Coordinates of C-alpha atoms in Angstrom, one line a residue:
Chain A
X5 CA 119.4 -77.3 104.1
X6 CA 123.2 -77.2 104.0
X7 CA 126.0 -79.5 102.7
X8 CA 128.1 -80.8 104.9
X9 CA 131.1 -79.8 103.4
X10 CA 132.1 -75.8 103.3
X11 CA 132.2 -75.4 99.9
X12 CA 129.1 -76.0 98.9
X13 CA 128.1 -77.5 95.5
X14 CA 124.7 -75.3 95.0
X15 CA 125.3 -71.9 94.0
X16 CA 128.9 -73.1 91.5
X17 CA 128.3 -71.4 88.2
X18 CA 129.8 -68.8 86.4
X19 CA 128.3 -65.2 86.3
X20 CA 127.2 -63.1 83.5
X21 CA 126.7 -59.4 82.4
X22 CA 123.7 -57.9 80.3
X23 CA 124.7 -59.2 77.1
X24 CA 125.2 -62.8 78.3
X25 CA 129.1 -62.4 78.8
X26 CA 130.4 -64.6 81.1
X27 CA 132.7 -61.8 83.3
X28 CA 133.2 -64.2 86.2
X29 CA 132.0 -67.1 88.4
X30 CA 130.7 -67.2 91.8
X31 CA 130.4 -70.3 94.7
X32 CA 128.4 -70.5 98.1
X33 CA 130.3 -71.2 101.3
X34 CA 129.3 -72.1 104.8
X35 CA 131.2 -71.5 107.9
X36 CA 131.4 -75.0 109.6
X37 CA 132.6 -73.4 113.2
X38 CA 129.4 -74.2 115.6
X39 CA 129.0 -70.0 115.9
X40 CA 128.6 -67.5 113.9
X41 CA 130.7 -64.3 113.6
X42 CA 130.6 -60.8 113.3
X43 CA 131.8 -59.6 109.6
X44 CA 135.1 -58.3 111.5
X45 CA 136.2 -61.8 112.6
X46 CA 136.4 -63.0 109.3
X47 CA 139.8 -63.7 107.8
X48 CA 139.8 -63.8 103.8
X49 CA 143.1 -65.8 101.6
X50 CA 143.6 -66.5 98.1
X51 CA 140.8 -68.4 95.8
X52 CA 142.3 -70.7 93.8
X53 CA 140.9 -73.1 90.9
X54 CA 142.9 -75.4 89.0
X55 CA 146.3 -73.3 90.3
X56 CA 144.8 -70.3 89.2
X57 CA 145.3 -67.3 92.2
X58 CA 142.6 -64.8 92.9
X59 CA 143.5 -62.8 95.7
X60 CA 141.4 -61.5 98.5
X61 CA 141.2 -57.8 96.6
X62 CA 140.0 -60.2 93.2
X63 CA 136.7 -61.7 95.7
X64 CA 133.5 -59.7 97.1
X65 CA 131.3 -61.8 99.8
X66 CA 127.9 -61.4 99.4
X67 CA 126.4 -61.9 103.1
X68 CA 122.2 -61.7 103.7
X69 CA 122.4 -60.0 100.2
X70 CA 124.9 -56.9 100.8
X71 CA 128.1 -57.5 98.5
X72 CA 131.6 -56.5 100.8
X73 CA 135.2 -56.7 99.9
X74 CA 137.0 -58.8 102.3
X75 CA 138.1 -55.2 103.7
X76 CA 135.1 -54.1 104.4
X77 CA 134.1 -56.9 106.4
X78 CA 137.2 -56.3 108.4
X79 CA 136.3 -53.0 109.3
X80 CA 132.0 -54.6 110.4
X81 CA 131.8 -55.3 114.3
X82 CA 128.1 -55.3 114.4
X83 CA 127.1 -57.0 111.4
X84 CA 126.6 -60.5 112.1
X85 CA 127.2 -63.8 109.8
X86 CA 124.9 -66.2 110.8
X87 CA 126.0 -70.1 111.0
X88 CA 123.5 -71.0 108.5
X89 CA 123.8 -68.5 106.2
X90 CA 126.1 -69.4 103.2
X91 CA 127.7 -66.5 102.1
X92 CA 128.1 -66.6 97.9
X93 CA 131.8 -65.5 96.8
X94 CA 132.2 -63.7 93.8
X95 CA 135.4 -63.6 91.1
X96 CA 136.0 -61.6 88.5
X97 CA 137.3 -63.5 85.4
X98 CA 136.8 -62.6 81.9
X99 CA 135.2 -65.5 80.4
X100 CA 134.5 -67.2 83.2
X101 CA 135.1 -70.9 84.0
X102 CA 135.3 -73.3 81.4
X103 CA 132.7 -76.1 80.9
X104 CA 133.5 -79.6 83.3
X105 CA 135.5 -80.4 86.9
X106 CA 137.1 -78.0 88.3
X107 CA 139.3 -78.0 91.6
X108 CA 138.5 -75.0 93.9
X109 CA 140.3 -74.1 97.4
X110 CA 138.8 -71.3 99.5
X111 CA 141.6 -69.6 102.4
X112 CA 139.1 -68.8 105.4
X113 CA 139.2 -68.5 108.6
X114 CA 137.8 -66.7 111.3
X115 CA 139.1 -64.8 115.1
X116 CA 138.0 -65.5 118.1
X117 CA 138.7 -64.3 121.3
X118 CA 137.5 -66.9 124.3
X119 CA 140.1 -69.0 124.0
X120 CA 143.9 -69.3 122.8
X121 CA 144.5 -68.1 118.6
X122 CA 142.5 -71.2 117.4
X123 CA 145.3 -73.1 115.2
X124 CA 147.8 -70.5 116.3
X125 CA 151.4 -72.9 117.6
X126 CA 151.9 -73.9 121.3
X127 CA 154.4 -72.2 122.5
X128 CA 156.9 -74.9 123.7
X129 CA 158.4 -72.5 126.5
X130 CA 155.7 -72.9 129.2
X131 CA 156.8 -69.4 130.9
X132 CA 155.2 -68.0 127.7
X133 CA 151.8 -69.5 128.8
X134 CA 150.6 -66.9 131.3
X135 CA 152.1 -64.0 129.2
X136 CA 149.9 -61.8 127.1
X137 CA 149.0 -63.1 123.6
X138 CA 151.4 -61.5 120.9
X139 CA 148.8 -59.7 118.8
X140 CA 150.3 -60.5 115.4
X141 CA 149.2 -64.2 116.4
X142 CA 145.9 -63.1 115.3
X143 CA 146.7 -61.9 112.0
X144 CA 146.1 -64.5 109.6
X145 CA 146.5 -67.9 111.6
X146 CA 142.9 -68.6 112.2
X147 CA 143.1 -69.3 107.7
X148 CA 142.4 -73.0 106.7
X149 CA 142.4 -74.3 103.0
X150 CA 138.9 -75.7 102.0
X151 CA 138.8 -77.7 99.1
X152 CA 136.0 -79.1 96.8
X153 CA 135.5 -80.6 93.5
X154 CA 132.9 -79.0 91.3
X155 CA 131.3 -79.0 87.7
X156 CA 130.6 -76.3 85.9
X157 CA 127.7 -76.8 83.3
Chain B
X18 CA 103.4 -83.3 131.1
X19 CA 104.1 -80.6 133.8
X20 CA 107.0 -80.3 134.7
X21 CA 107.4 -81.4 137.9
X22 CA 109.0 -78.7 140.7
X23 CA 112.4 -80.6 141.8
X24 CA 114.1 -78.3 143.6
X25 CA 118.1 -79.2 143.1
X26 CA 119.9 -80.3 140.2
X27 CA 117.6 -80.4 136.8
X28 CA 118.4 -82.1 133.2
X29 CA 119.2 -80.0 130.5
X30 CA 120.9 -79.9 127.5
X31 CA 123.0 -77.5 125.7
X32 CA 122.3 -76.9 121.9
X33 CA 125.8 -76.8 121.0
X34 CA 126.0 -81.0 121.4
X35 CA 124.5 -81.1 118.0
X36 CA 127.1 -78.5 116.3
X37 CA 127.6 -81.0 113.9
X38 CA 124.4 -81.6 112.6
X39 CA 123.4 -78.1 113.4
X40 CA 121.7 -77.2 109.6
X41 CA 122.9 -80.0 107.6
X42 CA 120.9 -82.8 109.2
X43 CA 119.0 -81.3 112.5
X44 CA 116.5 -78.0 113.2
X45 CA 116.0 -76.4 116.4
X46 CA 112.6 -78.6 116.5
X47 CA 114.6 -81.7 115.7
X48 CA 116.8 -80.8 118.8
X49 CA 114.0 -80.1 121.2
X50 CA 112.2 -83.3 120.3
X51 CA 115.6 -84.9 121.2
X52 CA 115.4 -83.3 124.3
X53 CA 111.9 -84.1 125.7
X54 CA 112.4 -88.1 124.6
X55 CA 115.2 -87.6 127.4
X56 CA 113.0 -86.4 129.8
X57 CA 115.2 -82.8 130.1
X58 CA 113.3 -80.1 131.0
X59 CA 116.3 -77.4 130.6
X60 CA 117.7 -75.8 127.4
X61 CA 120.6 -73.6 126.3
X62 CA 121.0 -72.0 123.4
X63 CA 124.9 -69.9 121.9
X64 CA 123.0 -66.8 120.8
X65 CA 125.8 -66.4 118.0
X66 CA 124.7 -69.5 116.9
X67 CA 121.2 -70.8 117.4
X68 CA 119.1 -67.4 116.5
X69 CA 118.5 -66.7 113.0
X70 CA 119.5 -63.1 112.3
X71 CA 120.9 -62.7 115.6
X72 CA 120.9 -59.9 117.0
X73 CA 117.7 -58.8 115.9
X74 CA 115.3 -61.8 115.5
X75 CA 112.4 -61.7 113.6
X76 CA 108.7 -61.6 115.1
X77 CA 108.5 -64.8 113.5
X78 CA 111.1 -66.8 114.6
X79 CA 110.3 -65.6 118.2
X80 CA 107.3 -67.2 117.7
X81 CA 108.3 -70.5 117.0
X82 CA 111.0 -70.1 119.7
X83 CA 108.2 -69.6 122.5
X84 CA 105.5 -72.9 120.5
X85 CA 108.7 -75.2 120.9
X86 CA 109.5 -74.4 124.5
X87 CA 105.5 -74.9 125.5
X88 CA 105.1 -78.0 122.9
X89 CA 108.5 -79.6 124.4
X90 CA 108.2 -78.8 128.3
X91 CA 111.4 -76.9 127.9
X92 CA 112.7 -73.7 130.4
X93 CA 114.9 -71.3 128.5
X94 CA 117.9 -71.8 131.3
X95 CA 121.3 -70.3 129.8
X96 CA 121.7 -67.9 126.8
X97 CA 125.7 -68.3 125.7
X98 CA 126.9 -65.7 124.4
X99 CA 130.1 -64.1 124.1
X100 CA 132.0 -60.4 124.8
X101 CA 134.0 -60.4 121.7
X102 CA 136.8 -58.4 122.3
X103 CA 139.5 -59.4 119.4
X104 CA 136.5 -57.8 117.5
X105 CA 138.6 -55.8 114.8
X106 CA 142.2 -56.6 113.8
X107 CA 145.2 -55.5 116.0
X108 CA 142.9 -55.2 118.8
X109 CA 143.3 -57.6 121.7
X110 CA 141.2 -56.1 124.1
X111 CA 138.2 -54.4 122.9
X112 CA 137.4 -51.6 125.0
X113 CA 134.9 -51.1 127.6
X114 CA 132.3 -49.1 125.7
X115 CA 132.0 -51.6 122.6
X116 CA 132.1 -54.2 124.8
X117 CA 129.3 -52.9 127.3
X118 CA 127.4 -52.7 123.7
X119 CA 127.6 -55.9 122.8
X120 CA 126.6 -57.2 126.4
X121 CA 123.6 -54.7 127.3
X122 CA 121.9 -56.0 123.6
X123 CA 122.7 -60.0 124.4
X124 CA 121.1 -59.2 128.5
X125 CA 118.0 -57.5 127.2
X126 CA 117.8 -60.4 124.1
X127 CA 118.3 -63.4 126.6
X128 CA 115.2 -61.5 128.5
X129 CA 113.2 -61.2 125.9
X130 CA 114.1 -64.9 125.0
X131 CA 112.9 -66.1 128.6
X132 CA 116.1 -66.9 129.8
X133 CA 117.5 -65.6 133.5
X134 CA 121.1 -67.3 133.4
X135 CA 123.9 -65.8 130.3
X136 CA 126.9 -67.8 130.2
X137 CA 129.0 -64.7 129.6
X138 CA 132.2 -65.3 127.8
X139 CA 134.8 -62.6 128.3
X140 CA 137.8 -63.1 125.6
X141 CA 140.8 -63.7 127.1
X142 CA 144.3 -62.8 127.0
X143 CA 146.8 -65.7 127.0
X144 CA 147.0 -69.3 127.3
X145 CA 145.6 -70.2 130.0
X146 CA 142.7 -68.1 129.9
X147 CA 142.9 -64.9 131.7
X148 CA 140.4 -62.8 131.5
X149 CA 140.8 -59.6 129.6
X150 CA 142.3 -56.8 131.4
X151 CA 139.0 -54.4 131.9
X152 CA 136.5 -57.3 132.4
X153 CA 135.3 -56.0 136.2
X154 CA 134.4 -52.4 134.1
X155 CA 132.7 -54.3 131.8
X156 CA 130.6 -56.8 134.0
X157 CA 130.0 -53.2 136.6
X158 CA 128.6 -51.6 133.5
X159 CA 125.8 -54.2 133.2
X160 CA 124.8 -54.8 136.1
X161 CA 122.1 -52.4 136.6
X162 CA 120.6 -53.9 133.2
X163 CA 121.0 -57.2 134.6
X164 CA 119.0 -56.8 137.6
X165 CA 116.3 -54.9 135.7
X166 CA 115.8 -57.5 133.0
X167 CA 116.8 -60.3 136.1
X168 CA 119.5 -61.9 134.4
X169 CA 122.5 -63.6 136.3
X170 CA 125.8 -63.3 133.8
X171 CA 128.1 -66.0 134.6
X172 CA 131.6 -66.4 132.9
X173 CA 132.1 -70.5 132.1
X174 CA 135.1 -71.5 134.8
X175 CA 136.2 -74.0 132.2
X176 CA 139.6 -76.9 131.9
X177 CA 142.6 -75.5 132.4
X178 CA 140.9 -73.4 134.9
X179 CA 140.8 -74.8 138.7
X180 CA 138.2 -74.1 141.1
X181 CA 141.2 -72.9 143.4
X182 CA 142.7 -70.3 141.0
X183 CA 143.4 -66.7 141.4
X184 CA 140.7 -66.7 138.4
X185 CA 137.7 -67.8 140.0
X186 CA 138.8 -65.8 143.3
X187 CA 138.3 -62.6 141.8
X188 CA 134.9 -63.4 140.1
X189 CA 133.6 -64.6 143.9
X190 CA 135.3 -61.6 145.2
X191 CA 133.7 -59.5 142.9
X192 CA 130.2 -60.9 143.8
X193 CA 131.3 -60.4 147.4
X194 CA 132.0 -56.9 147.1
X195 CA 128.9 -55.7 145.1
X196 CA 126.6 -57.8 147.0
X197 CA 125.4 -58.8 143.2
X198 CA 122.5 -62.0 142.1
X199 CA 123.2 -60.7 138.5
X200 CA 127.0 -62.3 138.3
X201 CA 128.1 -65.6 138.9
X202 CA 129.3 -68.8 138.3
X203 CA 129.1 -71.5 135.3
X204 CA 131.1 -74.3 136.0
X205 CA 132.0 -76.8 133.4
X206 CA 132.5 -80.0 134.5
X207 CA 135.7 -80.5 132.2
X208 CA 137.7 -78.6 134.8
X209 CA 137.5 -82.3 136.7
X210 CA 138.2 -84.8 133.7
X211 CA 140.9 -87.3 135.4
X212 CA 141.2 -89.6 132.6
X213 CA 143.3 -88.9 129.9
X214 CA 144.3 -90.2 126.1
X215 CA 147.6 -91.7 126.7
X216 CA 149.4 -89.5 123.8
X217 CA 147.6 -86.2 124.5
X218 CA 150.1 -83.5 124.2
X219 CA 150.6 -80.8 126.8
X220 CA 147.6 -78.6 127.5
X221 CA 149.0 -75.0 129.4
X222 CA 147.4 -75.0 132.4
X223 CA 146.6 -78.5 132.9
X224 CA 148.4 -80.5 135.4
X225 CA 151.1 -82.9 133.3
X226 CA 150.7 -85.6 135.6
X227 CA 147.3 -86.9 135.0
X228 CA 145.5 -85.2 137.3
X229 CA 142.7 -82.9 137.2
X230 CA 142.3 -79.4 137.3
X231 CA 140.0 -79.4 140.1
X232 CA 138.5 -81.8 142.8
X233 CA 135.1 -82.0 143.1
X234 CA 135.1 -81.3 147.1
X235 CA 136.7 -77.8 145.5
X236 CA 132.9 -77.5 144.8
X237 CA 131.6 -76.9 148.3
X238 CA 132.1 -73.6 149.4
X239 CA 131.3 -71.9 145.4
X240 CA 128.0 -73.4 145.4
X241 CA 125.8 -69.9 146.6
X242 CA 128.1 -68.7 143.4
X243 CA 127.1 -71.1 141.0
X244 CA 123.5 -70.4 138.7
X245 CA 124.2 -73.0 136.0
X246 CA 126.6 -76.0 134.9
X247 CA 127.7 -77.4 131.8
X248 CA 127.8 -81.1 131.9
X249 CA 130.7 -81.7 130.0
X250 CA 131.4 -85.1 129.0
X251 CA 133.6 -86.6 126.3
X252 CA 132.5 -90.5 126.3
X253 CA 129.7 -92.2 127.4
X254 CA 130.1 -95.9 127.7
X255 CA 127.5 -98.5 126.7
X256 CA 126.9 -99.0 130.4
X257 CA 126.1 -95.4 130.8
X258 CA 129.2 -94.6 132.7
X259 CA 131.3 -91.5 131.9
X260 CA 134.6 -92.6 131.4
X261 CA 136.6 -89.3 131.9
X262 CA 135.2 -87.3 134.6
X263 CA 133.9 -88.6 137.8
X264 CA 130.2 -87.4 137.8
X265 CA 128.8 -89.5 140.9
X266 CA 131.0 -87.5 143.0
X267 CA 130.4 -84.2 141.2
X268 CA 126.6 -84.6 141.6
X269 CA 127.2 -85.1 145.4
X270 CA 128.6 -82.6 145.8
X271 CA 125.4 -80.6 143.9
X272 CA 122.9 -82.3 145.8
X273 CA 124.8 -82.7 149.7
X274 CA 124.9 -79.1 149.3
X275 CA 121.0 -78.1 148.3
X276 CA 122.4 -76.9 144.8
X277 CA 119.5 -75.8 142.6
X278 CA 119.9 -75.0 138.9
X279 CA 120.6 -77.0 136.0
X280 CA 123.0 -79.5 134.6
X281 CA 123.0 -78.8 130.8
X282 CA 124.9 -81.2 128.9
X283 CA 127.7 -80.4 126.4
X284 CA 129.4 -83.2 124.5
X285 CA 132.6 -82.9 123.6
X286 CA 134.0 -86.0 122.3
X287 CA 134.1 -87.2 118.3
X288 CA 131.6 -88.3 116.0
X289 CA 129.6 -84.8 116.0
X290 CA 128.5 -84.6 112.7
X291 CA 127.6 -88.6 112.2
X292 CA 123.7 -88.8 112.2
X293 CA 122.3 -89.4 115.4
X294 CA 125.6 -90.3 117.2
X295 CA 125.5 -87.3 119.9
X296 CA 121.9 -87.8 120.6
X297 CA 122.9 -91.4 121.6
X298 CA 125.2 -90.3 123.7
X299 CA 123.1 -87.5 124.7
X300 CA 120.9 -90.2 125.8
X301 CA 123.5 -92.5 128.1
X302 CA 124.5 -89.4 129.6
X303 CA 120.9 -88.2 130.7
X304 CA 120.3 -92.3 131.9
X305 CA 123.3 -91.9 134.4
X306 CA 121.9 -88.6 135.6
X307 CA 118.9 -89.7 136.3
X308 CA 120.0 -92.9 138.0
X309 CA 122.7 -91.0 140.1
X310 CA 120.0 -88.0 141.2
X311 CA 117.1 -90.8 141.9
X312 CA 114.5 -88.8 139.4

């Protein structure tokens, strides 16, 4: 089953190459929209953990086991992220994460196209309400901050 | 139990009431048992969000799909699903041949699925909810598939939308001029919610005043149009009344006019993801159907 929340507490741990080095950590998280998407709706911000800032070019996604840059999903329109699949989010971090609490924030979001830029301002001018959308509305509006609080072991 | 053959307005209830427990605390089985204790004989499911590994599903979970739909008396009614056409950044319109894609493999899916009514959203391209631009190519594309595979694809006339607008006007004209059963109408029974918060803020489209988008005498003359409804509703009282839209003269109009098809709920108020709240609710709504319709 899933946690309620979106950043999910299973799957929080850091990640480690052949010789036991930690080179990174990785955490799960679910999409709590009531749909899934294709990879191309998804909208990808910074990572951040304790005020540490990984970009989205510092995170791969790993969705139904097939690792993508945030990029690459951009570029998917057939590939399809199911609402119960938690997708696990990789970081690259020599070291890793050090042992206790940490305080993580995930930048996510996701496009749609039924109704008006979800989160995107009102415009107050209601002659703007028939017009065409401006297209840069749908840049990187649909991003919301997630937070958690997690231990590492 | 057989389900027994009323013809006009049936119970149903649309899967995406229990978004909020979707996964966390409810199944698909958990859903349809909630179903059949309220006597709803009707289901629709949001392809993007119901079907594991949508768009292909696996033998398996086809399986189950069909046990669950014998085991709970429930008729596949109305497979949501959506034309997505702000598919790829910069793109507000996704063009007809992607978009044709995506609809031909959500028709033949719904078929294979058992259901004969899509609630086919087009995206749309401003605030209050205009269509995209090329959505008559797109809907003239599939509808040779449709009738093969006998599905009806009906775009959701959903709040702000009015049952008098330009919008719905050129969907009936549309299904005038092509003579089509495999295009129609959903209507959502939002477009008639007359009660109000008191500090709700501006909604384009919606009338300032109070009023609602729609009347349901509006509903007359669409009803050879319409193949499916939600049953929006946002709060149902402890006396089983609706308290924002007026649903013993919507369901009238429904049954004065020989309507038959389904009522599939869709709740829309708060609470979603507290255990057992919408199924409550669920619950109230389904006993003022069922004491409005007489059965």
């Amino acid at each position: 089953m899933l946690e309620r929340q979106n950043i999910q507490t299973r799957g929080f741990h850091n990640v480690y190459d052949e010789d036991g080095n930690a080179i990174g950590f990785q955490l799960c998280f679910r999409s709590t929209y009531y749909k899934g998407v294709w990879l191309s709706q998804v909208r990808v911000g910074d990572l951040i953990v304790d005020g540490e800032v990984f970009s989205r070019e510092d995170q791969t996604w790993i969705i139904n086991d097939v690792e993508y840059t945030p990029d690459e999903m951009e570029k998917l329109g057939t590939i399809h992220w199911h609402i119960l699949d938690v997708a696990t989010i990789v970081v690259k971090k020599p070291g890793g994460l050090s042992q206790g609490y940490h305080d993580v924030t995930v930048n996510f979001g996701t496009v749609s196209s039924y109704g008006p830029a979800r989160f995107a301002p009102q415009p107050k001018d209601k002659s703007e309400w028939d017009k065409p959308f401006p297209i840069e509305v749908f840049s990187m509006l649909a991003v919301r901050e997630y937070h958690n609080r997690m231990i590492i072991v | 139990m057989a389900t027994p053959a009323i013809k006009g307005p049936k119970r149903g209830v649309s899967i995406y009431s229990y978004s909020g427990e979707w996964g966390v605390t409810m199944n698909l089985e958990d859903c349809f048992k909630d179903i059949y204790d309220m006597g709803a004989t009707g289901v629709e499911i949001l392809a993007n969000g119901h079907i594991d590994n949508y768009p292909q599903p696996t033998n398996e979970w086809m399986d189950n799909w069909f046990r669950l739909c014998t085991k709970y008396n429930i008729t596949p009614v109305e497979y949501g699903h959506w034309v997505t056409s702000r598919l790829y950044r910069g793109i507000m319109e996704l063009n007809t041949e992607e978009s044709l894609r995506m609809l031909k493999q959500d028709i033949i899916l719904a078929h294979r699925l058992g259901f004969t009514v899509l609630r086919t959203k087009l995206g749309v391209i401003d605030w209050i909810l205009t269509p995209v631009r090329n959505w008559r190519e797109i809907i003239l594309g599939a509808l040779d598939l449709a009738e093969r595979y006998n599905v009806c694809m009906c775009p959701e006339i959903h709040q702000p939308t009015a049952l008098s607008s330009k919008m719905v006007a050129d969907y009936v004209e549309f299904i005038d001029k092509y003579q089509t059963k495999n295009f129609g109408l959903n209507i959502d029974f939002g477009t008639f919610q007359n009660v109000w918060s008191k500090d709700r803020p501006p909604i384009p489209g919606v009338p300032e005043d109070g009023s609602p988008c729609s009347y349901p005498h509006e509903l007359r003359a669409l009803l050879p149009y319409i193949h499916a409804c939600h049953a929006k509703f946002n709060n149902m009282s402890e006396d089983f009344q609706e308290t924002t839209i007026p649903y013993p003269e919507i369901i009238k109009e429904f049954v004065d006019g020989g309507w038959d098809g389904y009522f599939l709920s869709e709740y829309e108020g708060p609470h979603k993801d507290e255990p057992g709240f919408v199924s409550e609710q669920l619950k109230r709504q389904h006993v003022m159907m069922k004491r409005i319709l007489g059965y």
